[in-house]
Tab-separated table of C-alpha atoms in Angstrom:
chain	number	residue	atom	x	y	z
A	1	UNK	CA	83.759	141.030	96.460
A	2	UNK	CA	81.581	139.045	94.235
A	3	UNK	CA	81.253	135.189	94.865
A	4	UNK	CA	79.179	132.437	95.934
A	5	UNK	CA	79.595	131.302	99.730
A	6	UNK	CA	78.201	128.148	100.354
A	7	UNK	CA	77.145	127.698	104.442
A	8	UNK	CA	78.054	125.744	106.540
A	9	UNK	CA	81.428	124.083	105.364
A	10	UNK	CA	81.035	121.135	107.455
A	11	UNK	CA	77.817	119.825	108.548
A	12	UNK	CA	76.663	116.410	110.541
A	13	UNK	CA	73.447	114.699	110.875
A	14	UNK	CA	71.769	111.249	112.194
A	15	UNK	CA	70.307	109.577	109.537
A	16	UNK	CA	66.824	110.055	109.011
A	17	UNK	CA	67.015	114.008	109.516
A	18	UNK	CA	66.278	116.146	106.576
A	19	UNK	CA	68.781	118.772	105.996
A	20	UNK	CA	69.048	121.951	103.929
A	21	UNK	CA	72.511	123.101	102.492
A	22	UNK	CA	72.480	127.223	101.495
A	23	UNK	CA	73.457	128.667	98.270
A	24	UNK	CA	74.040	132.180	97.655
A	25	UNK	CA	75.628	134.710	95.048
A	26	UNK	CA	75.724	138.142	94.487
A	27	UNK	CA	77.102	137.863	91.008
A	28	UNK	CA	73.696	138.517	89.639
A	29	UNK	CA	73.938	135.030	88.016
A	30	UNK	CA	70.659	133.578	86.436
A	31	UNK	CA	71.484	130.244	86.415
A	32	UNK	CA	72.408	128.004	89.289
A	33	UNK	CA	73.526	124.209	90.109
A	34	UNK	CA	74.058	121.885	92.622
A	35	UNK	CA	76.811	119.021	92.140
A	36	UNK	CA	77.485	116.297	94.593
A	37	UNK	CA	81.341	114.981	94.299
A	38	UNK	CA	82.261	111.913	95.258
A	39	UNK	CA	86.014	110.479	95.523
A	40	UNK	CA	87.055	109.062	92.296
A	41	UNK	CA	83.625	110.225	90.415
A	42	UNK	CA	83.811	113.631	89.159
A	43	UNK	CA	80.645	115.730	89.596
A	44	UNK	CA	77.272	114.834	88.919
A	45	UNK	CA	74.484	117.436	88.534
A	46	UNK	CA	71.670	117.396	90.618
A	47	UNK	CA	69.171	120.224	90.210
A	48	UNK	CA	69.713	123.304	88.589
A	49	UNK	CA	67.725	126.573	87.743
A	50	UNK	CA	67.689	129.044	84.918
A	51	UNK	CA	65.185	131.494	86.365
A	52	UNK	CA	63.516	132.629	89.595
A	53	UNK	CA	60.360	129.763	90.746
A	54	UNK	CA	62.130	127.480	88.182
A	55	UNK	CA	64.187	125.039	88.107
A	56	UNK	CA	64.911	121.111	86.835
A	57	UNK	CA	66.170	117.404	87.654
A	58	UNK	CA	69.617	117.272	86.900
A	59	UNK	CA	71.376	113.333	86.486
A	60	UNK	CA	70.846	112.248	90.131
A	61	UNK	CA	67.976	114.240	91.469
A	62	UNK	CA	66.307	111.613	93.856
A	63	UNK	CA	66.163	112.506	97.635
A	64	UNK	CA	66.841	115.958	96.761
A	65	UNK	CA	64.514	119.017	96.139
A	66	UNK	CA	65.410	122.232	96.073
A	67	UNK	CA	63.618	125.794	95.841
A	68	UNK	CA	64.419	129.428	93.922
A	69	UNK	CA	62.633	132.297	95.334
A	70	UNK	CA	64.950	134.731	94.892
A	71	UNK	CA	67.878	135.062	92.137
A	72	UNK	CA	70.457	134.935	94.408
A	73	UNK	CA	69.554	131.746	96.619
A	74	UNK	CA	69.243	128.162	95.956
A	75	UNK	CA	69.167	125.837	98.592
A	76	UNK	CA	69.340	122.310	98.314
A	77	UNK	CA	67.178	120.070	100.665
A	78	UNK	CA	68.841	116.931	101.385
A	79	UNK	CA	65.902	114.180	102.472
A	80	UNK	CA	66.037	111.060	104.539
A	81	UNK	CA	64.675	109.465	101.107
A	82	UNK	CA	68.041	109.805	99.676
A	83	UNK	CA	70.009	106.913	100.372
A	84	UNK	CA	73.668	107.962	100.610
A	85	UNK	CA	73.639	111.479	101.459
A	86	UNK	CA	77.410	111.481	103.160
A	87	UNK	CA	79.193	113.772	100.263
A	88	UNK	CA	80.979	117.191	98.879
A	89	UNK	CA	78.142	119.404	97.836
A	90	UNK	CA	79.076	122.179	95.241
A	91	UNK	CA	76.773	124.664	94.381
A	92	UNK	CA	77.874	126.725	91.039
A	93	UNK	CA	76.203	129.944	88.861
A	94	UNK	CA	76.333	131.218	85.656
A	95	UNK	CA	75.460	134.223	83.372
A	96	UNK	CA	73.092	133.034	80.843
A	97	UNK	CA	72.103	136.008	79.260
A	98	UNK	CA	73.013	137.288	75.925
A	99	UNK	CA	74.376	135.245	72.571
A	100	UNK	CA	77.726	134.633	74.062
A	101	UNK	CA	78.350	131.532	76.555
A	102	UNK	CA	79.730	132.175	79.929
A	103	UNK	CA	81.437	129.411	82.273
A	104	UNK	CA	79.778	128.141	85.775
A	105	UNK	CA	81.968	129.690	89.082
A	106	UNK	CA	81.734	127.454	91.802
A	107	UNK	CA	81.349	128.155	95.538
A	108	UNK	CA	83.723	126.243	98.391
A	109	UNK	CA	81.033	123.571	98.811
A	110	UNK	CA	79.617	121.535	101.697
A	111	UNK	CA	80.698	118.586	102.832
A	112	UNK	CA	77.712	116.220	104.208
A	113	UNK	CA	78.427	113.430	107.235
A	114	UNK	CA	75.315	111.782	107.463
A	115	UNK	CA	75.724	108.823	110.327
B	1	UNK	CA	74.696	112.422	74.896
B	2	UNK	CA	78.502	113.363	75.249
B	3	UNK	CA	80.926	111.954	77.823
B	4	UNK	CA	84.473	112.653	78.887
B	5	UNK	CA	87.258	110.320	79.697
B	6	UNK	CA	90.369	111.526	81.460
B	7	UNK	CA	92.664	109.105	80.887
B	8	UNK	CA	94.377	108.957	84.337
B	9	UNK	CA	93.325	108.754	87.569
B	10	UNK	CA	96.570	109.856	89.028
B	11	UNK	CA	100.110	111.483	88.199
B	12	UNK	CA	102.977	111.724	90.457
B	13	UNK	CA	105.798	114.069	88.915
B	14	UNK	CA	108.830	115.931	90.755
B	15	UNK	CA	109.561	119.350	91.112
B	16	UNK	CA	110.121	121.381	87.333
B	17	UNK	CA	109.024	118.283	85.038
B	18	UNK	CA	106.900	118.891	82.150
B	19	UNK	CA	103.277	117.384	82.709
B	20	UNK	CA	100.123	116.410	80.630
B	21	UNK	CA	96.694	115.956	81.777
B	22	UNK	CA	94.618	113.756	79.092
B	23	UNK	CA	91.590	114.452	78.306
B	24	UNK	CA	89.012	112.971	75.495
B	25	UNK	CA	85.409	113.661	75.013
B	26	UNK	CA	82.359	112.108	73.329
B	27	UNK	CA	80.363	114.394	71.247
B	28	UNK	CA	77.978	114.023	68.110
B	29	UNK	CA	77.848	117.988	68.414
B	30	UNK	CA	80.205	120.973	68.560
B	31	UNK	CA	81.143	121.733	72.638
B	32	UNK	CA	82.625	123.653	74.828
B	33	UNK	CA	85.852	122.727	76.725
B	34	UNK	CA	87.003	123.277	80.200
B	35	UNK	CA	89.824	122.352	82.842
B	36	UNK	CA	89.241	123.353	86.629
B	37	UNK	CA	91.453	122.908	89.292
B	38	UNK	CA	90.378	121.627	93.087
B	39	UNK	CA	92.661	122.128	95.897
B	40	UNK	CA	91.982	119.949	98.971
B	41	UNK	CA	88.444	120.525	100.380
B	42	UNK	CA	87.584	123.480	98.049
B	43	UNK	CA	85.301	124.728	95.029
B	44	UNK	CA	86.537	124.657	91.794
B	45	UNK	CA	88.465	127.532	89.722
B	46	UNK	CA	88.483	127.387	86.510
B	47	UNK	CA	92.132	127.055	84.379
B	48	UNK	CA	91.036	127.338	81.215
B	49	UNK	CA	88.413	127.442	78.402
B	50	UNK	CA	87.871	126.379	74.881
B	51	UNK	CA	84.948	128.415	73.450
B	52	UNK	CA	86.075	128.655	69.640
B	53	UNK	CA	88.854	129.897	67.420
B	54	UNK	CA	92.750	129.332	68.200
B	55	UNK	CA	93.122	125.088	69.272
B	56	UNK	CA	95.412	126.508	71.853
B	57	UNK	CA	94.326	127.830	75.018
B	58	UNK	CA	96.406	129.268	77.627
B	59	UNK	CA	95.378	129.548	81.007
B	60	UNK	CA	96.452	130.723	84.615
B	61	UNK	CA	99.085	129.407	86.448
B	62	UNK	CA	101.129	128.825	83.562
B	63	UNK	CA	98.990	126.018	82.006
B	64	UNK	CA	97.794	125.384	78.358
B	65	UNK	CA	95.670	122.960	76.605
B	66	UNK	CA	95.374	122.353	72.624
B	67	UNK	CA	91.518	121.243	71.494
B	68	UNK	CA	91.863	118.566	68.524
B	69	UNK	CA	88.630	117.830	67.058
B	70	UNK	CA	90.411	114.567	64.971
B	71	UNK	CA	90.955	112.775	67.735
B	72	UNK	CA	88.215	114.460	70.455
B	73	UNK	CA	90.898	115.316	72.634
B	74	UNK	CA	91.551	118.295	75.137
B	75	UNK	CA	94.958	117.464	76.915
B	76	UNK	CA	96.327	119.834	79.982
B	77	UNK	CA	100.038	121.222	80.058
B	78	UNK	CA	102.723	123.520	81.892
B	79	UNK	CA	105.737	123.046	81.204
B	80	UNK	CA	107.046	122.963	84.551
B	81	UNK	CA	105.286	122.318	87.638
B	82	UNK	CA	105.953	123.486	90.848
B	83	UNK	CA	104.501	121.993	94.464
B	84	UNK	CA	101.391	124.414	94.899
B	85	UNK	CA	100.096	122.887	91.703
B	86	UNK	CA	99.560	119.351	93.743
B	87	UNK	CA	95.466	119.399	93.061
B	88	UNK	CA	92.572	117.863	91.557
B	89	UNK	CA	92.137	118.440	87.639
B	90	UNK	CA	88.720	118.382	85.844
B	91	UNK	CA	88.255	118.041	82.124
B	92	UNK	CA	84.106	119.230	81.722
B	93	UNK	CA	82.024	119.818	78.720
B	94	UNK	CA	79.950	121.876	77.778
B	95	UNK	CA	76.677	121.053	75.279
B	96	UNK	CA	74.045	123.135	74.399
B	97	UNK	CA	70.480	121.476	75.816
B	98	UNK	CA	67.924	124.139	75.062
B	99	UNK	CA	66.851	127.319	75.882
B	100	UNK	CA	69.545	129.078	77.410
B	101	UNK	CA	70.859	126.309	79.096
B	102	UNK	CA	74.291	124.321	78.560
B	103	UNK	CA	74.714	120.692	80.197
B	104	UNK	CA	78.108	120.523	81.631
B	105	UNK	CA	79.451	116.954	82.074
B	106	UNK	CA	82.684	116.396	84.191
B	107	UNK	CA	85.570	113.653	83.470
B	108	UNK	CA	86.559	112.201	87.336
B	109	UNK	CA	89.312	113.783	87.612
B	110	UNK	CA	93.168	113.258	87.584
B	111	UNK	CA	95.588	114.219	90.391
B	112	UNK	CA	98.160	115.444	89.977
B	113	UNK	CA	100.958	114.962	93.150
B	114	UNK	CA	104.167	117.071	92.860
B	115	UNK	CA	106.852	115.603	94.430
B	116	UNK	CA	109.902	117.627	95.746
């Protein structure tokens, strides 16, 4: 089956710690996002990439960074520099190719305790 | 840049009532239109799309939304609900930025509770 799986579901960590949330599709996507979702404040884009070794700030990129080696990863780093890291982390990837447009899929998501 | 407003944060309805999700955007440019559903602790899947052509859109699940560019509006509907539809709802746009790239902005969201 084709999908994104975002890993792990859950994940804890003291503040202070950098941590690194994965990405992955085999839906031969070529463009890829990461959303952070907050209660009661939608989703806000916070990196995305439209090519392999590429990629740019999205609304809310500060204390994040992220990488794109390979087409069908995109992890998202999560530093100690950002200052509320505890959130629902969505990664998402889209066909870009050709004339007509195609929607962004979405994969389960993370969801961030930082303490 | 655009912007979208869903009108309500949250809708209770029982069991088999009609409902409607607003939805209006803020655009100087034509865009793309889009509901997605969350269920508790989940990605999101999308409902339906507006890309061009017919104002009505039907999408799974039984729902349909009608794009009207006079008033900017993209409103959610079925007809009759049923309890499994208790989610999340996202109205997002979609504007072209460049390149081959589209900026989708999300409204923040409306839930919808169905009550037996």
């Amino acid at each position: 089956d084709g999908g994104i799986t975002q890993s792990p579901k859950y994940l804890f960590r003291k503040e202070g710690q950098n941590v690194t949330l994965s990405c992955e599709q085999n839906l031969n996507h070529d463009a890829m996002y990461w959303y952070r979702q907050d209660p009661g404040q939608g989703l806000r884009l916070i990196y995305y990439s439209q090519i392999v070794n590429d990629f740019q700030k999205g609304d809310i990129a500060e204390g994040y960074s992220v990488s794109r080696e390979k087409k069908e990863s995109f992890p998202l780093t999560v530093t100690s520099a950002q200052k509320n890291p505890t959130a629902f982390y969505l990664c998402a990837s889209r066909r870009s190719t050709g004339t007509v447009y195609h929607e962004q899929y979405f994969g389960p998501g993370t969801r961030l305790t930082v303490t | 840049a655009q912007s979208v407003t869903q009108l309500d944060s949250q809708v209770p309805v029982f069991e088999e009532a009609p409902v409607e999700l607003r939805c209006n955007y803020s655009s100087s440019v034509s865009v793309y239109l889009f509901w997605y559903v969350q269920y508790p602790n989940q990605g999101l899947q999308l409902l339906l799309k507006y890309l061009s052509g017919s104002t009505l859109v039907k999408g799974i699940n039984g729902f349909e939304a009608e794009f009207n560019k006079s008033q900017t509006s993209f409103h959610l509907r079925k007809p009759s609900v049923h309890i499994s539809d208790t989610a999340e709802y996202f109205c997002a746009v979609s504007l072209f930025s460049g390149g081959s790239n589209y900026k989708l902005t999300f409204g923040k969201g409306t839930l919808l509770t169905v009550n037996p």
